[in-house]
Amino acid sequence: MRDATGSQVCLARASGVAVTLVVHEHKRLGRGIDLATLAEELKASEVGLEFLTGELQGQHDPSGVVFTVLAALSGMEREYIRDRTLKGHESARKVSALNGHK
């Protein structure tokens, strides 16, 4: 976690407050980050994980099976989005070339 968040976690821990990372939907969590690293950081900081909506709605252990599967699925989704984007770019170049553009 970032320094500012870490400081907030330490302050909350000192006051005895449980800390939970709340995410709107599981699909939003893994698009731009390495979930395995995040899981390690959450576990080391004793931070919980909660999803507000979606199939995984509720609280989860960041080092548990659900999070591991989520990390794998997020990685696959990132690759799928990347492949679709590249195919779209290639298709646009072909159409542009057919219309006389370089």
Short mmCIF file of N, CA and C in Angstrom, two decimals:
data_model
loop_
_atom_site.label_atom_id
_atom_site.label_comp_id
_atom_site.label_asym_id
_atom_site.label_seq_id
_atom_site.Cartn_x
_atom_site.Cartn_y
_atom_site.Cartn_z
N MET A 1 0.84 -1.17 0.00
CA MET A 1 0.00 0.00 0.00
C MET A 1 0.88 1.24 0.00
N ARG A 2 0.32 2.32 -0.45
CA ARG A 2 1.07 3.58 -0.48
C ARG A 2 1.32 4.07 0.93
N ASP A 3 2.30 4.96 1.05
CA ASP A 3 2.69 5.47 2.36
C ASP A 3 1.53 6.11 3.10
N ALA A 4 0.76 6.96 2.43
CA ALA A 4 -0.35 7.64 3.11
C ALA A 4 -1.35 6.62 3.65
N THR A 5 -1.66 5.62 2.85
CA THR A 5 -2.60 4.58 3.29
C THR A 5 -1.99 3.80 4.44
N GLY A 6 -0.70 3.48 4.35
CA GLY A 6 -0.03 2.76 5.41
C GLY A 6 -0.07 3.52 6.72
N SER A 7 0.13 4.83 6.66
CA SER A 7 0.06 5.64 7.87
C SER A 7 -1.33 5.60 8.46
N GLN A 8 -2.33 5.68 7.61
CA GLN A 8 -3.72 5.63 8.08
C GLN A 8 -4.01 4.27 8.70
N VAL A 9 -3.49 3.20 8.11
CA VAL A 9 -3.69 1.86 8.66
C VAL A 9 -3.06 1.76 10.04
N CYS A 10 -1.84 2.30 10.18
CA CYS A 10 -1.16 2.25 11.48
C CYS A 10 -1.95 3.02 12.54
N LEU A 11 -2.46 4.19 12.18
CA LEU A 11 -3.25 4.97 13.13
C LEU A 11 -4.52 4.22 13.53
N ALA A 12 -5.17 3.62 12.54
CA ALA A 12 -6.40 2.87 12.83
C ALA A 12 -6.09 1.66 13.70
N ARG A 13 -4.98 0.97 13.43
CA ARG A 13 -4.59 -0.19 14.22
C ARG A 13 -4.32 0.22 15.67
N ALA A 14 -3.64 1.36 15.83
CA ALA A 14 -3.32 1.83 17.18
C ALA A 14 -4.58 2.13 17.98
N SER A 15 -5.63 2.54 17.29
CA SER A 15 -6.87 2.85 18.00
C SER A 15 -7.77 1.62 18.13
N GLY A 16 -7.34 0.48 17.59
CA GLY A 16 -8.11 -0.76 17.72
C GLY A 16 -9.22 -0.91 16.69
N VAL A 17 -9.23 -0.08 15.66
CA VAL A 17 -10.26 -0.14 14.63
C VAL A 17 -9.86 -1.14 13.55
N ALA A 18 -10.79 -2.00 13.15
CA ALA A 18 -10.53 -2.93 12.05
C ALA A 18 -10.52 -2.16 10.74
N VAL A 19 -9.59 -2.49 9.87
CA VAL A 19 -9.45 -1.78 8.59
C VAL A 19 -9.83 -2.74 7.47
N THR A 20 -10.68 -2.23 6.56
CA THR A 20 -11.14 -3.03 5.43
C THR A 20 -11.03 -2.21 4.15
N LEU A 21 -10.46 -2.81 3.11
CA LEU A 21 -10.44 -2.20 1.79
C LEU A 21 -11.78 -2.52 1.14
N VAL A 22 -12.55 -1.49 0.79
CA VAL A 22 -13.87 -1.69 0.20
C VAL A 22 -13.78 -1.33 -1.28
N VAL A 23 -14.22 -2.27 -2.12
CA VAL A 23 -14.17 -2.11 -3.57
C VAL A 23 -15.59 -2.26 -4.11
N HIS A 24 -15.96 -1.42 -5.06
CA HIS A 24 -17.32 -1.47 -5.60
C HIS A 24 -17.63 -2.83 -6.20
N GLU A 25 -16.77 -3.30 -7.11
CA GLU A 25 -17.00 -4.60 -7.75
C GLU A 25 -15.65 -5.25 -8.02
N HIS A 26 -15.60 -6.56 -7.93
CA HIS A 26 -14.32 -7.26 -8.07
C HIS A 26 -13.66 -7.01 -9.42
N LYS A 27 -14.42 -6.76 -10.46
CA LYS A 27 -13.85 -6.53 -11.79
C LYS A 27 -13.01 -5.26 -11.82
N ARG A 28 -13.33 -4.31 -10.97
CA ARG A 28 -12.62 -3.04 -10.94
C ARG A 28 -11.25 -3.14 -10.26
N LEU A 29 -11.09 -4.13 -9.43
CA LEU A 29 -9.89 -4.20 -8.60
C LEU A 29 -8.65 -4.62 -9.38
N GLY A 30 -8.77 -5.58 -10.27
CA GLY A 30 -7.58 -6.17 -10.86
C GLY A 30 -7.19 -5.68 -12.23
N ARG A 31 -7.79 -4.63 -12.72
CA ARG A 31 -7.49 -4.21 -14.09
C ARG A 31 -6.12 -3.60 -14.27
N GLY A 32 -5.62 -2.91 -13.27
CA GLY A 32 -4.35 -2.24 -13.47
C GLY A 32 -3.30 -2.55 -12.42
N ILE A 33 -3.52 -3.56 -11.60
CA ILE A 33 -2.57 -3.84 -10.53
C ILE A 33 -2.30 -5.34 -10.44
N ASP A 34 -1.21 -5.66 -9.79
CA ASP A 34 -0.85 -7.05 -9.55
C ASP A 34 -1.56 -7.50 -8.27
N LEU A 35 -2.57 -8.32 -8.40
CA LEU A 35 -3.37 -8.72 -7.25
C LEU A 35 -2.62 -9.59 -6.26
N ALA A 36 -1.64 -10.35 -6.72
CA ALA A 36 -0.87 -11.18 -5.80
C ALA A 36 -0.08 -10.30 -4.82
N THR A 37 0.50 -9.23 -5.34
CA THR A 37 1.23 -8.29 -4.49
C THR A 37 0.29 -7.59 -3.53
N LEU A 38 -0.87 -7.17 -4.04
CA LEU A 38 -1.86 -6.51 -3.20
C LEU A 38 -2.31 -7.44 -2.07
N ALA A 39 -2.54 -8.71 -2.39
CA ALA A 39 -2.98 -9.68 -1.38
C ALA A 39 -1.94 -9.81 -0.27
N GLU A 40 -0.66 -9.87 -0.66
CA GLU A 40 0.41 -9.97 0.34
C GLU A 40 0.44 -8.74 1.24
N GLU A 41 0.28 -7.56 0.64
CA GLU A 41 0.32 -6.31 1.41
C GLU A 41 -0.89 -6.22 2.35
N LEU A 42 -2.05 -6.61 1.86
CA LEU A 42 -3.24 -6.57 2.70
C LEU A 42 -3.11 -7.52 3.88
N LYS A 43 -2.62 -8.72 3.61
CA LYS A 43 -2.46 -9.71 4.68
C LYS A 43 -1.43 -9.24 5.71
N ALA A 44 -0.29 -8.72 5.22
CA ALA A 44 0.75 -8.24 6.12
C ALA A 44 0.26 -7.10 7.00
N SER A 45 -0.64 -6.28 6.46
CA SER A 45 -1.17 -5.13 7.21
C SER A 45 -2.44 -5.48 7.98
N GLU A 46 -2.86 -6.74 7.86
CA GLU A 46 -4.10 -7.20 8.51
C GLU A 46 -5.30 -6.37 8.08
N VAL A 47 -5.37 -6.11 6.78
CA VAL A 47 -6.47 -5.35 6.20
C VAL A 47 -7.43 -6.32 5.53
N GLY A 48 -8.71 -6.18 5.81
CA GLY A 48 -9.73 -7.03 5.19
C GLY A 48 -10.09 -6.54 3.81
N LEU A 49 -10.93 -7.29 3.12
CA LEU A 49 -11.37 -6.96 1.77
C LEU A 49 -12.87 -7.16 1.67
N GLU A 50 -13.57 -6.18 1.10
CA GLU A 50 -15.01 -6.29 0.94
C GLU A 50 -15.42 -5.77 -0.43
N PHE A 51 -16.28 -6.54 -1.11
CA PHE A 51 -16.85 -6.11 -2.38
C PHE A 51 -18.30 -5.71 -2.15
N LEU A 52 -18.69 -4.55 -2.68
CA LEU A 52 -20.04 -4.04 -2.44
C LEU A 52 -21.08 -4.67 -3.37
N THR A 53 -20.68 -5.00 -4.60
CA THR A 53 -21.63 -5.55 -5.57
C THR A 53 -20.98 -6.70 -6.33
N GLY A 54 -21.76 -7.36 -7.16
CA GLY A 54 -21.25 -8.42 -8.02
C GLY A 54 -21.36 -9.80 -7.40
N GLU A 55 -20.81 -10.77 -8.11
CA GLU A 55 -20.89 -12.16 -7.69
C GLU A 55 -20.15 -12.43 -6.39
N LEU A 56 -19.16 -11.63 -6.08
CA LEU A 56 -18.35 -11.85 -4.89
C LEU A 56 -18.71 -10.89 -3.76
N GLN A 57 -19.91 -10.36 -3.80
CA GLN A 57 -20.34 -9.39 -2.80
C GLN A 57 -20.13 -9.94 -1.39
N GLY A 58 -19.56 -9.11 -0.52
CA GLY A 58 -19.32 -9.50 0.87
C GLY A 58 -17.86 -9.37 1.24
N GLN A 59 -17.51 -9.82 2.45
CA GLN A 59 -16.14 -9.74 2.94
C GLN A 59 -15.37 -11.01 2.61
N HIS A 60 -14.08 -10.83 2.30
CA HIS A 60 -13.23 -11.95 1.92
C HIS A 60 -11.85 -11.80 2.54
N ASP A 61 -11.19 -12.92 2.75
CA ASP A 61 -9.80 -12.94 3.20
C ASP A 61 -8.92 -12.68 1.98
N PRO A 62 -8.10 -11.62 1.99
CA PRO A 62 -7.28 -11.31 0.83
C PRO A 62 -6.30 -12.41 0.44
N SER A 63 -5.99 -13.30 1.35
CA SER A 63 -5.06 -14.38 1.01
C SER A 63 -5.78 -15.69 0.72
N GLY A 64 -7.10 -15.65 0.68
CA GLY A 64 -7.90 -16.85 0.50
C GLY A 64 -8.04 -17.29 -0.94
N VAL A 65 -8.75 -18.38 -1.12
CA VAL A 65 -8.95 -18.98 -2.44
C VAL A 65 -9.71 -18.03 -3.38
N VAL A 66 -10.71 -17.35 -2.86
CA VAL A 66 -11.51 -16.44 -3.69
C VAL A 66 -10.61 -15.38 -4.31
N PHE A 67 -9.72 -14.81 -3.51
CA PHE A 67 -8.83 -13.76 -4.01
C PHE A 67 -7.85 -14.31 -5.03
N THR A 68 -7.37 -15.53 -4.83
CA THR A 68 -6.45 -16.16 -5.77
C THR A 68 -7.12 -16.37 -7.12
N VAL A 69 -8.34 -16.87 -7.10
CA VAL A 69 -9.10 -17.06 -8.34
C VAL A 69 -9.37 -15.71 -9.00
N LEU A 70 -9.72 -14.72 -8.19
CA LEU A 70 -9.97 -13.38 -8.71
C LEU A 70 -8.74 -12.83 -9.42
N ALA A 71 -7.56 -13.04 -8.83
CA ALA A 71 -6.32 -12.57 -9.44
C ALA A 71 -6.11 -13.22 -10.80
N ALA A 72 -6.37 -14.51 -10.89
CA ALA A 72 -6.20 -15.22 -12.17
C ALA A 72 -7.19 -14.70 -13.21
N LEU A 73 -8.45 -14.54 -12.81
CA LEU A 73 -9.46 -14.05 -13.74
C LEU A 73 -9.18 -12.62 -14.19
N SER A 74 -8.71 -11.79 -13.29
CA SER A 74 -8.38 -10.41 -13.64
C SER A 74 -7.25 -10.35 -14.66
N GLY A 75 -6.25 -11.21 -14.47
CA GLY A 75 -5.16 -11.28 -15.43
C GLY A 75 -5.64 -11.71 -16.80
N MET A 76 -6.53 -12.68 -16.84
CA MET A 76 -7.09 -13.13 -18.11
C MET A 76 -7.92 -12.02 -18.76
N GLU A 77 -8.69 -11.29 -17.96
CA GLU A 77 -9.50 -10.20 -18.50
C GLU A 77 -8.62 -9.09 -19.07
N ARG A 78 -7.51 -8.77 -18.38
CA ARG A 78 -6.58 -7.75 -18.88
C ARG A 78 -6.03 -8.16 -20.24
N GLU A 79 -5.63 -9.44 -20.37
CA GLU A 79 -5.10 -9.93 -21.65
C GLU A 79 -6.16 -9.89 -22.74
N TYR A 80 -7.40 -10.25 -22.40
CA TYR A 80 -8.50 -10.23 -23.35
C TYR A 80 -8.76 -8.81 -23.85
N ILE A 81 -8.79 -7.84 -22.93
CA ILE A 81 -9.01 -6.45 -23.31
C ILE A 81 -7.88 -5.96 -24.20
N ARG A 82 -6.66 -6.32 -23.84
CA ARG A 82 -5.50 -5.92 -24.65
C ARG A 82 -5.58 -6.50 -26.06
N ASP A 83 -5.91 -7.78 -26.16
CA ASP A 83 -6.03 -8.43 -27.48
C ASP A 83 -7.12 -7.78 -28.32
N ARG A 84 -8.26 -7.50 -27.71
CA ARG A 84 -9.35 -6.85 -28.44
C ARG A 84 -8.95 -5.47 -28.92
N THR A 85 -8.23 -4.74 -28.09
CA THR A 85 -7.78 -3.40 -28.47
C THR A 85 -6.82 -3.48 -29.64
N LEU A 86 -5.87 -4.41 -29.60
CA LEU A 86 -4.92 -4.57 -30.70
C LEU A 86 -5.62 -4.97 -31.99
N LYS A 87 -6.61 -5.87 -31.90
CA LYS A 87 -7.36 -6.27 -33.09
C LYS A 87 -8.14 -5.09 -33.65
N GLY A 88 -8.70 -4.27 -32.79
CA GLY A 88 -9.42 -3.07 -33.23
C GLY A 88 -8.51 -2.10 -33.94
N HIS A 89 -7.30 -1.92 -33.41
CA HIS A 89 -6.34 -1.03 -34.07
C HIS A 89 -5.96 -1.57 -35.44
N GLU A 90 -5.72 -2.88 -35.51
CA GLU A 90 -5.36 -3.50 -36.79
C GLU A 90 -6.49 -3.35 -37.81
N SER A 91 -7.70 -3.57 -37.37
CA SER A 91 -8.87 -3.44 -38.25
C SER A 91 -9.01 -2.00 -38.74
N ALA A 92 -8.82 -1.05 -37.85
CA ALA A 92 -8.92 0.37 -38.23
C ALA A 92 -7.84 0.74 -39.25
N ARG A 93 -6.63 0.19 -39.10
CA ARG A 93 -5.55 0.46 -40.06
C ARG A 93 -5.92 -0.10 -41.44
N LYS A 94 -6.51 -1.30 -41.47
CA LYS A 94 -6.89 -1.91 -42.76
C LYS A 94 -7.97 -1.08 -43.44
N VAL A 95 -8.96 -0.65 -42.70
CA VAL A 95 -10.03 0.18 -43.27
C VAL A 95 -9.46 1.49 -43.77
N SER A 96 -8.57 2.07 -43.00
CA SER A 96 -7.95 3.33 -43.39
C SER A 96 -7.12 3.17 -44.67
N ALA A 97 -6.41 2.05 -44.78
CA ALA A 97 -5.60 1.79 -45.98
C ALA A 97 -6.49 1.60 -47.20
N LEU A 98 -7.64 0.94 -47.02
CA LEU A 98 -8.58 0.73 -48.12
C LEU A 98 -9.16 2.05 -48.61
N ASN A 99 -9.28 3.00 -47.72
CA ASN A 99 -9.85 4.32 -48.07
C ASN A 99 -8.79 5.28 -48.56
N GLY A 100 -7.56 4.82 -48.76
CA GLY A 100 -6.50 5.65 -49.32
C GLY A 100 -5.67 6.40 -48.30
N HIS A 101 -5.83 6.12 -47.05
CA HIS A 101 -5.02 6.78 -46.03
C HIS A 101 -3.78 5.92 -45.74
N LYS A 102 -2.75 6.57 -45.30
CA LYS A 102 -1.51 5.84 -44.99
C LYS A 102 -1.56 5.21 -43.64
#
